[in-house]
Tab-separated table of C-alpha atoms in Angstrom:
chain	number	residue	atom	x	y	z
A	1	MET	CA	-24.563	-9.731	9.186
A	2	THR	CA	-21.271	-9.642	7.283
A	3	ASP	CA	-18.207	-9.475	9.527
A	4	MET	CA	-16.853	-5.906	9.301
A	5	SER	CA	-14.109	-6.324	11.926
A	6	ASP	CA	-11.297	-6.388	9.347
A	7	SER	CA	-12.661	-3.593	7.126
A	8	LEU	CA	-12.368	0.193	7.294
A	9	ALA	CA	-15.372	2.466	7.860
A	10	ILE	CA	-14.528	5.739	6.109
A	11	ILE	CA	-16.579	8.534	7.668
A	12	THR	CA	-16.988	11.935	6.039
A	13	VAL	CA	-19.306	14.940	6.094
A	14	VAL	CA	-20.677	16.932	3.171
A	15	TYR	CA	-22.499	20.263	3.200
A	16	ARG	CA	-23.712	21.413	-0.239
A	17	ASN	CA	-20.333	21.110	-1.923
A	18	TYR	CA	-20.865	17.794	-3.720
A	19	ASP	CA	-18.212	18.649	-6.325
A	20	VAL	CA	-15.446	17.613	-3.915
A	21	LEU	CA	-16.788	14.047	-3.897
A	22	LYS	CA	-15.696	13.421	-7.486
A	23	ASP	CA	-11.985	13.048	-6.655
A	24	PHE	CA	-12.804	11.535	-3.264
A	25	PHE	CA	-14.527	8.542	-4.857
A	26	ALA	CA	-12.366	8.448	-7.989
A	27	THR	CA	-9.260	7.825	-5.886
A	28	LEU	CA	-11.050	5.325	-3.647
A	29	GLU	CA	-11.713	3.326	-6.811
A	30	LEU	CA	-7.930	2.992	-7.242
A	31	GLN	CA	-7.271	1.454	-3.828
A	32	SER	CA	-4.994	-1.594	-3.784
A	33	PHE	CA	-7.167	-3.087	-1.008
A	34	ARG	CA	-10.940	-2.874	-1.335
A	35	ASN	CA	-12.156	-3.819	2.117
A	36	PHE	CA	-13.857	-0.553	3.088
A	37	ARG	CA	-17.246	1.130	3.264
A	38	VAL	CA	-17.961	4.859	3.130
A	39	TYR	CA	-20.445	6.654	5.388
A	40	VAL	CA	-21.375	10.160	4.225
A	41	ALA	CA	-23.178	12.426	6.686
A	42	ASP	CA	-25.048	14.818	4.389
A	43	LEU	CA	-25.955	17.954	6.360
A	44	SER	CA	-27.089	19.979	3.337
A	45	PRO	CA	-30.398	21.855	3.810
A	46	GLU	CA	-31.636	20.425	0.509
A	47	PRO	CA	-29.730	17.143	0.056
A	48	LYS	CA	-28.849	16.303	-3.521
A	49	ASP	CA	-29.740	12.925	-4.985
A	50	TYR	CA	-26.050	12.163	-5.500
A	51	ALA	CA	-25.065	9.019	-7.416
A	52	TYR	CA	-23.045	7.340	-4.673
A	53	PRO	CA	-21.185	4.100	-5.466
A	54	ASP	CA	-22.624	0.890	-4.013
A	55	TYR	CA	-20.060	0.842	-1.175
A	56	ALA	CA	-21.247	4.227	0.159
A	57	VAL	CA	-24.094	5.029	2.531
A	58	SER	CA	-25.632	8.509	2.812
A	59	ILE	CA	-27.021	9.553	6.191
A	60	LYS	CA	-29.149	12.699	6.131
A	61	GLY	CA	-29.109	15.108	9.056
A	62	GLU	CA	-29.657	18.728	10.016
A	63	ASN	CA	-26.624	20.994	9.962
A	64	HIS	CA	-25.463	20.928	13.571
A	65	GLY	CA	-21.793	21.016	12.588
A	66	TYR	CA	-18.917	18.760	11.607
A	67	ALA	CA	-18.747	16.821	14.883
A	68	PHE	CA	-22.473	16.123	14.732
A	69	GLY	CA	-22.039	14.748	11.217
A	70	VAL	CA	-19.131	12.567	12.311
A	71	ASN	CA	-21.194	11.238	15.218
A	72	ILE	CA	-24.262	10.207	13.209
A	73	ALA	CA	-22.129	8.503	10.562
A	74	MET	CA	-20.064	6.778	13.264
A	75	GLU	CA	-23.229	5.486	14.946
A	76	GLN	CA	-24.362	3.896	11.682
A	77	ALA	CA	-20.938	2.358	11.043
A	78	ILE	CA	-20.952	0.823	14.524
A	79	LYS	CA	-24.480	-0.548	14.010
A	80	ASP	CA	-23.202	-2.191	10.834
A	81	GLY	CA	-20.495	-3.963	12.812
A	82	HIS	CA	-17.382	-1.909	11.978
A	83	THR	CA	-14.550	-1.704	14.493
A	84	ASN	CA	-11.974	0.298	12.452
A	85	PHE	CA	-12.788	3.919	11.689
A	86	CYS	CA	-11.358	6.657	9.500
A	87	VAL	CA	-12.766	10.148	10.018
A	88	ILE	CA	-11.781	12.204	6.993
A	89	ASN	CA	-12.651	15.407	5.157
A	90	SER	CA	-14.556	15.136	1.886
A	91	ASP	CA	-12.229	17.559	0.037
A	92	ILE	CA	-9.332	15.111	-0.212
A	93	VAL	CA	-7.566	12.786	-2.647
A	94	PHE	CA	-6.433	9.316	-1.489
A	95	SER	CA	-3.085	7.674	-2.199
A	96	ASN	CA	-3.512	4.195	-3.729
A	97	SER	CA	-2.263	2.400	-0.616
A	98	PHE	CA	-4.351	4.425	1.823
A	99	VAL	CA	-6.775	1.697	2.939
A	100	VAL	CA	-4.243	-1.110	3.299
A	101	ASN	CA	-1.779	1.086	5.211
A	102	SER	CA	-4.542	2.415	7.454
A	103	LEU	CA	-5.762	-1.059	8.411
A	104	LYS	CA	-2.206	-2.303	8.900
A	105	THR	CA	-1.453	0.589	11.254
A	106	LEU	CA	-4.678	0.164	13.226
A	107	GLU	CA	-3.864	-3.513	13.669
A	108	HIS	CA	-0.561	-2.538	15.309
A	109	HIS	CA	-2.024	0.413	17.262
A	110	PRO	CA	-5.544	-0.621	18.395
A	111	LYS	CA	-5.349	1.583	21.511
A	112	ASP	CA	-4.073	4.726	19.751
A	113	ILE	CA	-5.353	7.528	17.513
A	114	ILE	CA	-3.535	7.662	14.188
A	115	GLY	CA	-2.907	10.522	11.768
A	116	GLY	CA	-1.142	10.503	8.423
A	117	LYS	CA	0.987	12.617	6.124
A	118	ILE	CA	-1.190	15.206	4.400
A	119	TYR	CA	-0.154	17.263	1.388
A	120	TYR	CA	-1.862	20.264	-0.120
A	121	ALA	CA	-3.546	18.952	-3.251
A	122	LYS	CA	-1.671	20.269	-6.271
A	123	GLY	CA	-2.821	23.810	-7.032
A	124	TYR	CA	-4.321	24.314	-3.562
A	125	GLU	CA	-1.098	25.398	-1.826
A	126	TYR	CA	-1.585	28.410	0.459
A	127	HIS	CA	1.575	30.152	-0.836
A	128	LYS	CA	1.150	29.341	-4.513
A	129	ASP	CA	4.027	31.480	-5.784
A	130	ARG	CA	6.563	29.944	-3.419
A	131	TYR	CA	6.953	26.618	-5.227
A	132	THR	CA	8.084	25.282	-8.597
A	133	GLU	CA	5.709	23.195	-10.691
A	134	GLU	CA	7.680	20.092	-9.714
A	135	GLN	CA	7.278	20.894	-6.007
A	136	LYS	CA	3.523	21.459	-6.180
A	137	GLY	CA	1.657	18.405	-4.977
A	138	HIS	CA	4.542	17.630	-2.592
A	139	VAL	CA	3.967	20.533	-0.194
A	140	LEU	CA	3.043	19.423	3.311
A	141	TRP	CA	-0.158	20.507	5.055
A	142	PHE	CA	0.207	18.240	8.112
A	143	ALA	CA	2.919	15.959	9.499
A	144	GLY	CA	1.627	15.806	13.056
A	145	GLY	CA	0.251	18.481	15.367
A	146	SER	CA	1.621	20.453	18.311
A	147	ILE	CA	-0.245	22.629	20.824
A	148	ASP	CA	1.116	25.904	22.218
A	149	TRP	CA	-0.667	25.924	25.580
A	150	ASP	CA	0.670	29.371	26.552
A	151	ASN	CA	-1.263	30.980	23.694
A	152	VAL	CA	-3.733	28.191	22.754
A	153	PHE	CA	-2.599	27.799	19.186
A	154	THR	CA	-2.525	24.516	17.330
A	155	LYS	CA	0.274	24.109	14.815
A	156	HIS	CA	0.652	21.737	11.900
A	157	ILE	CA	4.166	20.337	11.938
A	158	GLY	CA	5.831	20.714	8.527
A	159	VAL	CA	3.132	22.954	7.081
A	160	ASP	CA	4.172	24.721	3.831
A	161	GLU	CA	7.423	22.708	3.616
A	162	VAL	CA	8.292	20.730	0.498
A	163	ASP	CA	8.499	17.058	1.448
A	164	THR	CA	12.024	15.710	1.068
A	165	GLY	CA	11.562	12.839	3.503
A	166	GLN	CA	12.180	14.936	6.618
A	167	PHE	CA	8.940	13.649	8.215
A	168	ASN	CA	9.150	9.966	7.293
A	169	THR	CA	9.459	8.686	10.868
A	170	PRO	CA	6.370	7.785	12.949
A	171	LYS	CA	6.159	9.707	16.216
A	172	GLU	CA	3.866	10.666	19.065
A	173	VAL	CA	2.320	14.146	18.718
A	174	ASP	CA	0.025	16.548	20.621
A	175	PHE	CA	-2.974	16.234	18.325
A	176	ILE	CA	-4.235	14.642	15.121
A	177	THR	CA	-6.233	16.718	12.656
A	178	GLY	CA	-9.850	15.796	11.988
A	179	CYS	CA	-9.010	16.024	8.295
A	180	LEU	CA	-7.678	12.459	8.750
A	181	MET	CA	-8.071	10.580	12.000
A	182	LEU	CA	-8.022	6.794	12.453
A	183	TYR	CA	-9.011	4.804	15.525
A	184	THR	CA	-10.686	1.596	16.634
A	185	LYS	CA	-13.910	0.868	18.476
A	186	GLN	CA	-11.756	0.217	21.539
A	187	VAL	CA	-10.719	3.892	21.480
A	188	TYR	CA	-14.280	5.016	20.713
A	189	ASN	CA	-15.614	3.100	23.727
A	190	LEU	CA	-13.008	4.801	25.935
A	191	VAL	CA	-13.240	8.388	24.634
A	192	GLY	CA	-16.815	8.605	23.347
A	193	ALA	CA	-18.304	10.772	20.605
A	194	TRP	CA	-17.043	14.108	19.286
A	195	ASP	CA	-18.306	17.270	21.008
A	196	PRO	CA	-20.879	18.883	18.650
A	197	SER	CA	-20.911	22.177	20.577
A	198	TYR	CA	-17.852	23.349	18.579
A	199	PHE	CA	-19.796	23.227	15.271
A	200	LEU	CA	-16.606	23.795	13.207
A	201	TYR	CA	-12.907	23.632	14.189
A	202	TYR	CA	-11.208	22.511	17.412
A	203	GLU	CA	-13.617	19.585	17.794
A	204	ASP	CA	-10.799	17.314	16.631
A	205	THR	CA	-8.288	18.808	19.097
A	206	ASP	CA	-10.865	18.496	21.875
A	207	PHE	CA	-11.297	14.811	21.031
A	208	CYS	CA	-7.524	14.307	21.087
A	209	VAL	CA	-7.060	16.031	24.445
A	210	ARG	CA	-9.871	13.973	25.974
A	211	ALA	CA	-8.228	10.841	24.573
A	212	SER	CA	-4.789	11.823	25.906
A	213	LYS	CA	-6.238	12.307	29.370
A	214	LYS	CA	-7.399	8.690	29.222
A	215	GLY	CA	-3.971	7.409	28.228
A	216	VAL	CA	-4.515	7.162	24.464
A	217	LYS	CA	-1.411	7.927	22.383
A	218	LEU	CA	-1.632	10.180	19.315
A	219	ILE	CA	0.577	8.784	16.562
A	220	TYR	CA	1.698	10.380	13.282
A	221	GLU	CA	2.188	7.611	10.686
A	222	PRO	CA	3.771	8.851	7.402
A	223	SER	CA	2.880	5.749	5.367
A	224	ILE	CA	-0.773	6.863	5.397
A	225	VAL	CA	-1.007	9.591	2.753
A	226	ILE	CA	-3.707	11.893	1.376
A	227	SER	CA	-3.816	15.281	-0.381
A	228	HIS	CA	-6.111	18.039	0.852
A	229	LYS	CA	-7.966	20.713	-1.121
A	230	ASN	CA	-7.566	22.990	1.862
A	231	ALA	CA	-10.837	24.290	3.415
A	232	GLN	CA	-12.922	23.759	0.265
A	233	SER	CA	-15.759	22.488	2.441
A	234	THR	CA	-15.817	25.812	4.387
A	235	ASP	CA	-15.580	28.423	1.599
A	236	GLY	CA	-11.771	28.321	1.512
A	237	SER	CA	-8.965	29.189	3.905
A	238	GLY	CA	-9.341	32.701	5.354
A	239	SER	CA	-13.064	32.926	4.563
A	240	ASP	CA	-15.382	34.690	7.028
A	241	LEU	CA	-16.788	31.299	8.059
A	242	HIS	CA	-13.295	29.896	8.594
A	243	VAL	CA	-12.116	32.861	10.691
A	244	LYS	CA	-15.345	33.091	12.715
A	245	TYR	CA	-15.277	29.542	14.035
A	246	GLN	CA	-11.490	29.330	14.368
A	247	THR	CA	-11.557	32.426	16.607
A	248	LYS	CA	-14.625	31.462	18.646
A	249	ASN	CA	-13.636	27.860	19.243
A	250	ARG	CA	-10.030	28.649	20.129
A	251	VAL	CA	-11.467	30.508	23.124
A	252	THR	CA	-13.911	27.689	23.930
A	253	PHE	CA	-11.146	25.088	23.750
A	254	GLY	CA	-8.704	27.195	25.769
A	255	LEU	CA	-11.176	27.924	28.564
A	256	LYS	CA	-11.796	24.189	28.814
A	257	TYR	CA	-8.219	22.890	28.851
A	258	ALA	CA	-5.551	25.617	29.045
A	259	PRO	CA	-3.583	26.581	32.209
A	260	LEU	CA	-5.327	29.100	34.473
A	261	ARG	CA	-3.073	32.026	33.487
A	262	THR	CA	-3.808	31.402	29.794
A	263	LYS	CA	-7.546	31.131	30.466
A	264	PHE	CA	-7.469	34.575	32.096
A	265	HIS	CA	-5.787	36.173	29.065
A	266	LEU	CA	-8.128	34.423	26.621
A	267	LEU	CA	-11.185	35.661	28.483
A	268	LYS	CA	-9.777	39.181	28.824
A	269	ASN	CA	-8.983	39.396	25.094
A	270	ALA	CA	-12.373	37.984	24.109
A	271	LEU	CA	-14.222	40.508	26.289
A	272	THR	CA	-12.086	43.380	24.929
A	273	GLU	CA	-12.824	42.394	21.325
A	274	ALA	CA	-16.541	42.064	22.075
A	275	PHE	CA	-16.590	45.528	23.717
A	276	HIS	CA	-14.963	47.203	20.690
A	277	LYS	CA	-17.307	45.644	18.112
């Protein structure tokens, strides 16, 4: 078997929306360093015979959620001998130095989980009328994550800000988004697989909290850059699907990890909402 220890296994999940893969693969073709392989977990009910490039592998599976897709693709990547992993959304655009900067960072942080600087893809900004044409494409979606444990809200640091270099310093954060998460087999062996019970949303934060409890650091590294077509794989930001799982899994996550006082309020609010439906 070819030695995969110095290559990057790029793991993504697709559900019906194959259109997002066009820019995904087009920008991978422009990478300055080509030592990578892509693993696509296709959870579509009727998988399309998509023309994947020769460096991509499609793994078919039933739709048991994003974490399930990540897990089956990860298992295949490990079987193939990979030790460096990048879990990433399919609705993204890569910067040209993405692969080389990812591998360089993992080499220096083999015991940590790494996240990068994520922009809204140009034209996909949430507040479209707020920015000039020159600013679009430079609006931040994620520059590290923080967790408000009193209310169980996860916050993207820098979200909706125009990037002027204010987040160009690596730092330790509370969580890394599953839109872009890098780690080694050493971390995988310590933390394990993602929890598929979440189906959509908060599975990444759950993974990060589990990792933190085992002493793994969560590092924001601004040299690793992508752009995100926000929530295009889940019918768009604010869709019924988006809101449903964000709401449900915030409660699930909070009841699992939040302080006791916060758990009480989460449960009380959830029961009140259920009663009034």
